[in-house]
Tab-separated table of C-alpha atoms in Angstrom:
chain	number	residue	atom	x	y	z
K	1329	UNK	CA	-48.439	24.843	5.061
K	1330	UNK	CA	-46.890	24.422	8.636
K	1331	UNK	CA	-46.286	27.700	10.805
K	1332	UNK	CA	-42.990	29.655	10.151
K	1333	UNK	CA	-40.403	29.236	12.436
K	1334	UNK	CA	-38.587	32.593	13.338
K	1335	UNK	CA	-35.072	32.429	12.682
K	1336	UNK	CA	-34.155	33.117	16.561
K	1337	UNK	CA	-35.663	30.108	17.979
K	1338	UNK	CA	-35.688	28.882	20.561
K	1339	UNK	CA	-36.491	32.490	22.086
K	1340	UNK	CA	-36.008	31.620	25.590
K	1341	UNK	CA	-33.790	29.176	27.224
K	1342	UNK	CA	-33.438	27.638	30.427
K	1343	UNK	CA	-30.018	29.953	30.701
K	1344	UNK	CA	-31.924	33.271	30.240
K	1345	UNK	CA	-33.927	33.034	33.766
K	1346	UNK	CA	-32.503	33.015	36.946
K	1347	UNK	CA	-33.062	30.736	39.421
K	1348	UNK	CA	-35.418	32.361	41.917
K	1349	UNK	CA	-33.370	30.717	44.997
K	1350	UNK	CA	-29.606	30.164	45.762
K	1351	UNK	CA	-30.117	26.634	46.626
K	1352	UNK	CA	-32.378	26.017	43.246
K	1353	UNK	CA	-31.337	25.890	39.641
K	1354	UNK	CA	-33.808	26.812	36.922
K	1355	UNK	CA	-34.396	23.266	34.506
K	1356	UNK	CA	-37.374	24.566	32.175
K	1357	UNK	CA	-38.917	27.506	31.046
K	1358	UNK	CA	-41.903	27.058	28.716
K	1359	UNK	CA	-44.972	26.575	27.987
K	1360	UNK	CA	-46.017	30.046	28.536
K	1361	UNK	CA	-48.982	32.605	28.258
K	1362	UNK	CA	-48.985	35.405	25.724
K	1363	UNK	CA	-50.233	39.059	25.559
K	1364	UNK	CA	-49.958	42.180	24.035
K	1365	UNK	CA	-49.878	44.722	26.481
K	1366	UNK	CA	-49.614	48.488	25.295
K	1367	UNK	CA	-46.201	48.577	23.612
K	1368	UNK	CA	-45.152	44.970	25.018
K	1369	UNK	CA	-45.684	41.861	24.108
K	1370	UNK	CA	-46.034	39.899	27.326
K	1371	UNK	CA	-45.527	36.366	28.442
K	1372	UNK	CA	-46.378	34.465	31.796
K	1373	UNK	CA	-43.292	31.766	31.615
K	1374	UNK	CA	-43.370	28.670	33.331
K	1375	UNK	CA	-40.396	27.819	34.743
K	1376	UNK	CA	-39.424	24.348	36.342
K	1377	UNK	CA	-36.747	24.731	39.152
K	1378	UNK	CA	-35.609	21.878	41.421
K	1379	UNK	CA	-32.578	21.845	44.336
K	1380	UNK	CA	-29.349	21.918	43.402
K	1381	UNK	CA	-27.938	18.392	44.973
K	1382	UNK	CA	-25.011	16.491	44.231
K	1383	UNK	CA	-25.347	13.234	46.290
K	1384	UNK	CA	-26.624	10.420	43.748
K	1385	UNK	CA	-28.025	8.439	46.752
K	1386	UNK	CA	-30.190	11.991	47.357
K	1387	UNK	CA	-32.894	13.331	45.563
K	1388	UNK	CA	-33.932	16.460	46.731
K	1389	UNK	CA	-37.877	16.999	45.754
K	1390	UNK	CA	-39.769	20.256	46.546
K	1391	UNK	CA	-42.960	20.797	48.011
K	1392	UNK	CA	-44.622	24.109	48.827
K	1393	UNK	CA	-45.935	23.319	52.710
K	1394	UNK	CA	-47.075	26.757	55.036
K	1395	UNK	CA	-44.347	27.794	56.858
K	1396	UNK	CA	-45.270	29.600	59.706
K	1397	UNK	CA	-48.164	30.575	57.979
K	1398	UNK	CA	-47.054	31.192	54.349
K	1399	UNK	CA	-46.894	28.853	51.988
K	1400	UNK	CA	-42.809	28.196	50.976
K	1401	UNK	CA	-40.872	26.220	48.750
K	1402	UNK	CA	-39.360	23.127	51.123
K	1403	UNK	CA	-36.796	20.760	50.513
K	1404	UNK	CA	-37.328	16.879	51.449
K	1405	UNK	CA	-34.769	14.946	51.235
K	1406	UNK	CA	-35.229	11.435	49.855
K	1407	UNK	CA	-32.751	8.537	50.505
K	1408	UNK	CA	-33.036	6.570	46.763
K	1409	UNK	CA	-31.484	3.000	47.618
K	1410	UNK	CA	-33.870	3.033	50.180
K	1411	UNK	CA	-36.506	3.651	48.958
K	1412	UNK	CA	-36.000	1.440	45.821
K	1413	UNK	CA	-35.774	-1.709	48.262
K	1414	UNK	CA	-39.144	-0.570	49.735
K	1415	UNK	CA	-40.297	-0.788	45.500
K	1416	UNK	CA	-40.486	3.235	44.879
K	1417	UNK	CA	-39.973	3.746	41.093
K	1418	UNK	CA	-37.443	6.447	39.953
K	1419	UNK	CA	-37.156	5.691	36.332
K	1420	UNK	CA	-39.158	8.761	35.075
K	1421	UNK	CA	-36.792	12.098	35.983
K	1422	UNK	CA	-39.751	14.426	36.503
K	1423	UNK	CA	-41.671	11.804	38.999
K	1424	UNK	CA	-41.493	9.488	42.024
K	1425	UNK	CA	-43.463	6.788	42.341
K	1426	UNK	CA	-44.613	4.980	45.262
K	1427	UNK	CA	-46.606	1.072	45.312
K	1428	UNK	CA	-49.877	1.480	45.058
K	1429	UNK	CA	-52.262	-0.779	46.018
K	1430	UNK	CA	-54.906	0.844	43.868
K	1431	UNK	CA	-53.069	1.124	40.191
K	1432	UNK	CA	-50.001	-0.788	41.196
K	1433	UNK	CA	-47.537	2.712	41.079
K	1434	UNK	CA	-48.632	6.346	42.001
K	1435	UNK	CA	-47.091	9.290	41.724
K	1436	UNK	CA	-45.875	10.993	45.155
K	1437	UNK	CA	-43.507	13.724	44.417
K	1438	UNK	CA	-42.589	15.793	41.174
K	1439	UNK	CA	-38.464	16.519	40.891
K	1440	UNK	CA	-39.096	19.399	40.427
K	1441	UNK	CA	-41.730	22.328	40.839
K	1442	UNK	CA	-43.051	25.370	38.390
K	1443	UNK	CA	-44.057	29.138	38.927
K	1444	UNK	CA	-45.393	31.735	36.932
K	1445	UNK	CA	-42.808	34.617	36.097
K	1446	UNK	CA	-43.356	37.395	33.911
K	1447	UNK	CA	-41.065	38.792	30.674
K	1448	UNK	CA	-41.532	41.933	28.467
K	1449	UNK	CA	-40.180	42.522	25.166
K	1450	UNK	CA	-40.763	45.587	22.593
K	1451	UNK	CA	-40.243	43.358	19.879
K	1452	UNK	CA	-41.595	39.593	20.654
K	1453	UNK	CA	-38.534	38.408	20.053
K	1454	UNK	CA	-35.845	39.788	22.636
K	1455	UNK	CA	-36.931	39.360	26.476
K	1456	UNK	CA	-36.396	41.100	29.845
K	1457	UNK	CA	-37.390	38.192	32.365
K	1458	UNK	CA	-38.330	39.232	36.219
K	1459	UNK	CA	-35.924	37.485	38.192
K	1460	UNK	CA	-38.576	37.145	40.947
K	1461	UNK	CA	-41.621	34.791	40.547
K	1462	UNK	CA	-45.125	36.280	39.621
K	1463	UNK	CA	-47.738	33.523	40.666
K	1464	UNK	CA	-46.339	31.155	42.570
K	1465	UNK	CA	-48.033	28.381	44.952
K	1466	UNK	CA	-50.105	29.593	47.981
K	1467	UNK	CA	-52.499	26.929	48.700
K	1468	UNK	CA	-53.005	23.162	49.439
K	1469	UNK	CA	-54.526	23.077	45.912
K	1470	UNK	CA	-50.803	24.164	44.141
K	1471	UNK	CA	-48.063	22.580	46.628
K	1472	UNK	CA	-47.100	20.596	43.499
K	1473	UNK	CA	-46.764	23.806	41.521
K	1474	UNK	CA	-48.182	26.306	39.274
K	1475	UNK	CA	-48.181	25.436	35.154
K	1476	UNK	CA	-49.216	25.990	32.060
K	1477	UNK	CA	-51.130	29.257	32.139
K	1478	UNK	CA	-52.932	30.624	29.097
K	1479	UNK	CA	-53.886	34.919	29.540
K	1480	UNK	CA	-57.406	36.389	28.012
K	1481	UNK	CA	-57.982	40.231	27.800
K	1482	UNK	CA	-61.799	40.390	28.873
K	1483	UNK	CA	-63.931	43.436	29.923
K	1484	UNK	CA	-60.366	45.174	30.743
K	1485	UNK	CA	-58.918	42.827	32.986
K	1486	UNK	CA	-56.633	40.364	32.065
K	1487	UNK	CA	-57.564	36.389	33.127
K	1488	UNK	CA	-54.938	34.277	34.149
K	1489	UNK	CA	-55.778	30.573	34.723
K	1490	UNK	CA	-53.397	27.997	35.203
K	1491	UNK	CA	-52.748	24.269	35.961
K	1492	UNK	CA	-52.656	23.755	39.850
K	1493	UNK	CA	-50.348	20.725	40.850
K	1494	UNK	CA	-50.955	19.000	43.997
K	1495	UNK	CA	-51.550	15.287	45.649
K	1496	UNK	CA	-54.954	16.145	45.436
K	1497	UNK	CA	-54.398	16.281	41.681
K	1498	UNK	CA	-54.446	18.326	38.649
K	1499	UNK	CA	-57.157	21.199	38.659
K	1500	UNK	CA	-57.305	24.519	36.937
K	1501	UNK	CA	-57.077	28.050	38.997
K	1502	UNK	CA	-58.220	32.028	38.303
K	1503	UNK	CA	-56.535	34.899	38.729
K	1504	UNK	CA	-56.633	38.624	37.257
K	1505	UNK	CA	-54.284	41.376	37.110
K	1506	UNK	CA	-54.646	44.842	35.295
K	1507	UNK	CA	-50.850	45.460	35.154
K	1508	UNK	CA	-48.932	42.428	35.886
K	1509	UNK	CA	-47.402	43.834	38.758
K	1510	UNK	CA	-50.483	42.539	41.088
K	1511	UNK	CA	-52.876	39.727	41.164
K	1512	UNK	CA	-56.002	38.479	42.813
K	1513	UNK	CA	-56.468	34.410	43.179
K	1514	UNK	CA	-59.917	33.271	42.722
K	1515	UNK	CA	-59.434	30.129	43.645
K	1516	UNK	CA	-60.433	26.948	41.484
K	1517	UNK	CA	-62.508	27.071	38.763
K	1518	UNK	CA	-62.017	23.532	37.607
K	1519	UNK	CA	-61.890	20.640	39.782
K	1520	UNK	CA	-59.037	17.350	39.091
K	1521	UNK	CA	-58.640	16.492	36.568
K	1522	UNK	CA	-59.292	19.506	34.596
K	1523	UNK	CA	-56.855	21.430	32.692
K	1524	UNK	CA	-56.216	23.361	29.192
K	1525	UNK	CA	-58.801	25.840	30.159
K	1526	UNK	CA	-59.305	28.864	27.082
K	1527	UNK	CA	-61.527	31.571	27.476
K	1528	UNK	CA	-63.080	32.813	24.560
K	1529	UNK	CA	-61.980	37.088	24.762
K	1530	UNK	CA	-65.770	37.521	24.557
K	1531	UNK	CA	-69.365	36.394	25.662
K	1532	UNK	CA	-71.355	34.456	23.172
K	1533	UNK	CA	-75.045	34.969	22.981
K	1534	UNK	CA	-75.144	36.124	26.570
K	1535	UNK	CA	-72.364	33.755	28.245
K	1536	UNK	CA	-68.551	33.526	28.813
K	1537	UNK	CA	-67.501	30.677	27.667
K	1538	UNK	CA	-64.476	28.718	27.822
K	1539	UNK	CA	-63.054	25.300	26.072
K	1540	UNK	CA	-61.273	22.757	28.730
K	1541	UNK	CA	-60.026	19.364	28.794
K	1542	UNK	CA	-61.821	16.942	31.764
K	1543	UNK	CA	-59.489	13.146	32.027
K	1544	UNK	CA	-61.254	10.417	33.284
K	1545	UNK	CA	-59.584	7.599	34.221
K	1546	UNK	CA	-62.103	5.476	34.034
K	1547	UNK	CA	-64.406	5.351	31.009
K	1548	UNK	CA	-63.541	7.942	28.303
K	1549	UNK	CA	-60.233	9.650	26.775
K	1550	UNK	CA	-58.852	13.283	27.362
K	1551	UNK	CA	-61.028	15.392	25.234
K	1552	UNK	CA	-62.069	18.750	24.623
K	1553	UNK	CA	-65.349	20.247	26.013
K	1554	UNK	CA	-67.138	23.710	26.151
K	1555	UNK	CA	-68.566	24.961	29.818
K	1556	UNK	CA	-70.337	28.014	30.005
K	1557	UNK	CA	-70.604	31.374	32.756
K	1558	UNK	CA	-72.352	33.912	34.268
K	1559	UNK	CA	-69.453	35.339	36.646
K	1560	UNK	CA	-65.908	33.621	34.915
K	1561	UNK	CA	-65.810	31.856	38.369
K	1562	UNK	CA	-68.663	29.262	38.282
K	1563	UNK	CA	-68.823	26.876	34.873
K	1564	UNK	CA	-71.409	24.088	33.815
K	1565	UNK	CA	-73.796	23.619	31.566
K	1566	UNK	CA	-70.465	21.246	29.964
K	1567	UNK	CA	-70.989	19.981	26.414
K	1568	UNK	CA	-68.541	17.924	23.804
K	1569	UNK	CA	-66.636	19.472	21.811
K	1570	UNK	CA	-63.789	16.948	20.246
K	1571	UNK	CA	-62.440	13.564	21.271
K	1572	UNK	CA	-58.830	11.764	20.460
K	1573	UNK	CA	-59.073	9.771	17.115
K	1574	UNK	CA	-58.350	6.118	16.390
K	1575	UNK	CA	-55.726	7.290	13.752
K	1576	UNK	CA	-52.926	9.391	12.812
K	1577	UNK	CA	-51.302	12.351	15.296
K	1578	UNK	CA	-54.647	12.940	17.801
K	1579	UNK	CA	-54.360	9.621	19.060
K	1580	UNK	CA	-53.356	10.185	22.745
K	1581	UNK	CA	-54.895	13.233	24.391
K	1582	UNK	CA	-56.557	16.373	23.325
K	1583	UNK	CA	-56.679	19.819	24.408
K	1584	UNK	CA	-56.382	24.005	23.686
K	1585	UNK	CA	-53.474	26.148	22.877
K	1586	UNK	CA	-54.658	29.549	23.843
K	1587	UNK	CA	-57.967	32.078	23.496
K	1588	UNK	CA	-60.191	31.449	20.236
K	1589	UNK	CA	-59.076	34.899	17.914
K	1590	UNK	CA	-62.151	36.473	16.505
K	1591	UNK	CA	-61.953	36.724	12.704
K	1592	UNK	CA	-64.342	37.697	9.948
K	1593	UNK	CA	-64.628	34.091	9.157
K	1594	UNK	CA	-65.202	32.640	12.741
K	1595	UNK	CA	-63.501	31.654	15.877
K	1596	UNK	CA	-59.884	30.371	14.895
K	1597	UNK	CA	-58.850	27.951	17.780
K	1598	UNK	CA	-55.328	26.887	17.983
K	1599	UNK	CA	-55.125	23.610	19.785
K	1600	UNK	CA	-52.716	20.889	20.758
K	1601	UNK	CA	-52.941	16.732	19.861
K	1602	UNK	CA	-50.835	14.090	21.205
K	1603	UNK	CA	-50.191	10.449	19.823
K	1604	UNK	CA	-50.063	7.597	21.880
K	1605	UNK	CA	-45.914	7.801	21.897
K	1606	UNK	CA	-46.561	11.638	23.618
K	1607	UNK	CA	-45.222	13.477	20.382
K	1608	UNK	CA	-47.150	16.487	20.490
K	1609	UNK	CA	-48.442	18.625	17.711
K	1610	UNK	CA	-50.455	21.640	16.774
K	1611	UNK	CA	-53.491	22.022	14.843
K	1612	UNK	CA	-56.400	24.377	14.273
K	1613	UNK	CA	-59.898	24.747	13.916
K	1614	UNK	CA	-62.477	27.521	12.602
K	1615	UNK	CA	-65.839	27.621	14.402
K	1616	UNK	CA	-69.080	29.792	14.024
K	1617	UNK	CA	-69.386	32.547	15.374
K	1618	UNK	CA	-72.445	32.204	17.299
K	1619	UNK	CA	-71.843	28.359	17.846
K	1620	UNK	CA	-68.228	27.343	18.901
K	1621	UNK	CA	-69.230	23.741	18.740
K	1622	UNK	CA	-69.987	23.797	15.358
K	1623	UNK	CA	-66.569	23.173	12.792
K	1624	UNK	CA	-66.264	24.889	9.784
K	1625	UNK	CA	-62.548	23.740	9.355
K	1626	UNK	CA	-60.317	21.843	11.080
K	1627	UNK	CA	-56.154	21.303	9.959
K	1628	UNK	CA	-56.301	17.712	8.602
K	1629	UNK	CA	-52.749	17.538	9.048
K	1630	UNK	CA	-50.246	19.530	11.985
K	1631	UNK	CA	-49.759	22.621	11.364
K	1632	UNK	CA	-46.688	22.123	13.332
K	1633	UNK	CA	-44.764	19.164	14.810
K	1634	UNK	CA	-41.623	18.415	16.145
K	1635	UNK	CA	-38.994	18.616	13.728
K	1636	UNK	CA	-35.692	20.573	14.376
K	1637	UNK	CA	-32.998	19.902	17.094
K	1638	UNK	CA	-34.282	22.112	19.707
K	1639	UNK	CA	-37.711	20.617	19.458
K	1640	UNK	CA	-37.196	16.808	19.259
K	1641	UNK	CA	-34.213	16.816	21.877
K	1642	UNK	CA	-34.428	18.277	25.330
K	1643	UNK	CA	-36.245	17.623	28.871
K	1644	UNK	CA	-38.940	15.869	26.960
K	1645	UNK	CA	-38.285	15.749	23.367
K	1646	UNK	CA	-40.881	15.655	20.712
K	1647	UNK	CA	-42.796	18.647	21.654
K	1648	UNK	CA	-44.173	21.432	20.367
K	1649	UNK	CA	-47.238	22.734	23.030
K	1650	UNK	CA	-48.584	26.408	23.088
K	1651	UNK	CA	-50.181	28.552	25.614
K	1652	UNK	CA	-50.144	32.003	24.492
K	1653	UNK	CA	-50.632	33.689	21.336
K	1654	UNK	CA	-52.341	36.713	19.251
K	1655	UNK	CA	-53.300	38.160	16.487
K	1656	UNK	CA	-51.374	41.505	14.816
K	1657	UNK	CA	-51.921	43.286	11.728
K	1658	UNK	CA	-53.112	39.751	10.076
K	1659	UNK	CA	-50.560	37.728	11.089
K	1660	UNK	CA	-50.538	35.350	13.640
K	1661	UNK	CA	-48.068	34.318	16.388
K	1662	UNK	CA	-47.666	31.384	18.230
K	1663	UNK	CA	-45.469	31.154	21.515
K	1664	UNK	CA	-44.781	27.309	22.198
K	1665	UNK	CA	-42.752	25.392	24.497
K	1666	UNK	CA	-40.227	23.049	22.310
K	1667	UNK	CA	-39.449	19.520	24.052
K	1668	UNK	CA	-40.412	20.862	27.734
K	1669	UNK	CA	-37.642	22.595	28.128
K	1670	UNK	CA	-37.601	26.660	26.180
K	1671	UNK	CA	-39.795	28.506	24.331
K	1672	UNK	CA	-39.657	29.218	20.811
K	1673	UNK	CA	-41.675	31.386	18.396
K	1674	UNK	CA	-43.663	30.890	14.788
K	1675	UNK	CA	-45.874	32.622	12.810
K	1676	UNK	CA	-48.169	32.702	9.693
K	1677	UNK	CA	-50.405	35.276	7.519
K	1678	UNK	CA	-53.707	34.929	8.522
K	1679	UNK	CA	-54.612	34.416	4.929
K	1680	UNK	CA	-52.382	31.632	4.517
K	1681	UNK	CA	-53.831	29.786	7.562
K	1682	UNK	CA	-57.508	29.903	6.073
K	1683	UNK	CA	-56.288	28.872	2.953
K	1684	UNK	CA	-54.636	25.475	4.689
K	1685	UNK	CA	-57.815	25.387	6.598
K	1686	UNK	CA	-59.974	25.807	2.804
K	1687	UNK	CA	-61.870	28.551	3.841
């Protein structure tokens, strides 16, 4: 049994937010963080902008670079035949490339870059969206942007980390808020290349723990690992959780959705696999309570994957990734981002999962 599809997907489209700048126009808005706050369901959207340009020999990237102080979103303009005669690579839209003399092409500027901006809705479905960003980049460590973000309610405080973009690669920041009108940073909790960070919502014989995804790019493939805390801000004590297979749809990379949800069964851990062609899919595990590295069911098959329009055409078609979900009167939903571009929404009975699972 896949998840259930509601029948107002996709929930959130790229013409629902406003750009956050006159000069920028909003190209994604996905991949976000869920919560249940109070009466609202919450998410933390990320949403891709980029400059508004209409010279084809121009390609405007952004870069967030301290402006007199504060960091701001800048516009650098790049001249494209040029640069192609000096061997830069522009095939990939969300990418420029430069020679490198290391892996023979290296990534130098993203077309676009990604905040953090909040929405509210009364009934998960229907969304008021801030027109202002809520985290966006404010240090060397995310002039390349702020993504991804997954939200865990923990000791009354809810934890915000997120993917932090910049040339000194991909790492994984903290922040907290109690009302999603403020935030602290913490800084970085992960160092590149270290993403797909989920805290469990609890400690676990005496720790906070939290599943993450390291990528060498030497020996090794993008798997999933378990670090432990005293304080949320300093992890280690890193053990192996779950690598990529050799077969079938977990092939290329590895990593976590959002928070493991307590049940009376275990720790039910929505994750997301990719194949070596970058179709993404979800799955989901059960673990023990006491030991999350232990698997007392794991989805065999997706318990979703790219099917319909809005998921296998888009930005980046032939994805289905989540951040943010929960659990409400036995039925679980799960916010995902369909093909990089919007957000959609699907659900199950929490019954019906365990039964796919066989537990």
């Amino acid at each position: 049994m896949s998840l259930n599809r509601i029948p107002e997907n996709p929930i959130i489209t790229i013409d629902d937010v406003k750009p956050s700048r006159p000069d920028t126009e909003v190209i994604c808005a996905f991949n976000s963080a869920a919560a249940q706050v109070g009466d609202e369901t919450v998410l933390l959207i990320r949403v891709a902008e980029k400059f508004i340009n209409d010279d084809a020999n121009v390609l405007s990237v952004p870069v967030y670079e301290p402006v007199d102080g504060v960091y701001q979103m800048v516009r650098k303009d790049l001249n494209v035949p040029e640069l192609k005669a000096a061997g830069y690579n522009f095939d990939d839209p969300r990418v420029v490339e430069a020679p490198s003399a290391r892996d023979g092409l290296a990534v130098v500027y993203l077309s676009s870059l990604s905040h953090l901006r909040v929405a509210r809705s009364k009934d998960g479905i229907h969304f008021d969206i801030e027109e202002k960003p809520f985290i966006e980049p404010t240090t060397e460590y995310e002039a390349w942007g702020c993504e991804d973000p997954r939200l865990t309610y923990l000791d009354g405080i809810y934890y915000i980390n997120y993917t932090a973009v910049s040339p000194l690669g991909v790492a994984t920041m903290l922040a907290t808020t109690k009302d999603f009108v403020t935030y602290e940073k913490h800084g970085l909790i992960f160092a590149p290349e270290n993403r797909n960070v989920c805290f469990f919502p609890r400690k676990v014989n005496g720790k906070y723990l939290a599943f993450n995804r390291p990528a060498p790019e030497g020996i090794g493939t993008p798997n999933i690992w378990l670090a432990e805390s005293n304080d949320m801000l300093h992890w280690g004590n890193q053990k192996f959780f779950y690598s990529v297979q050799k077969d079938g749809w977990e092939t290329g990379r590895i990593g976590g959705g959002f928070h493991p949800i307590e049940t009376e069964k275990g720790w039910l851990f929505i994750y997301h696999a990719a194949d070596i062609s970058n179709r993404y899919c979800l799955g989901a595990f059960l673990l023990d309570k006491n030991d999350p590295l232990k698997i007392i069911a794991k989805s065999e098959k997706p318990i979703l994957e790219p099917e319909l329009e809005y998921e296998t055409a888009g930005f980046f078609g032939g994805v289905v990734f989540t951040c943010g979900g929960y659990l409400q009167d036995d039925m679980l939903y799960v916010y995902y981002g369909v093909a990089d571009e919007n957000m959609a929404l699907a659900t199950i009975k929490l019954d019906d999962l365990f039964a796919e699972l066989g537990v």
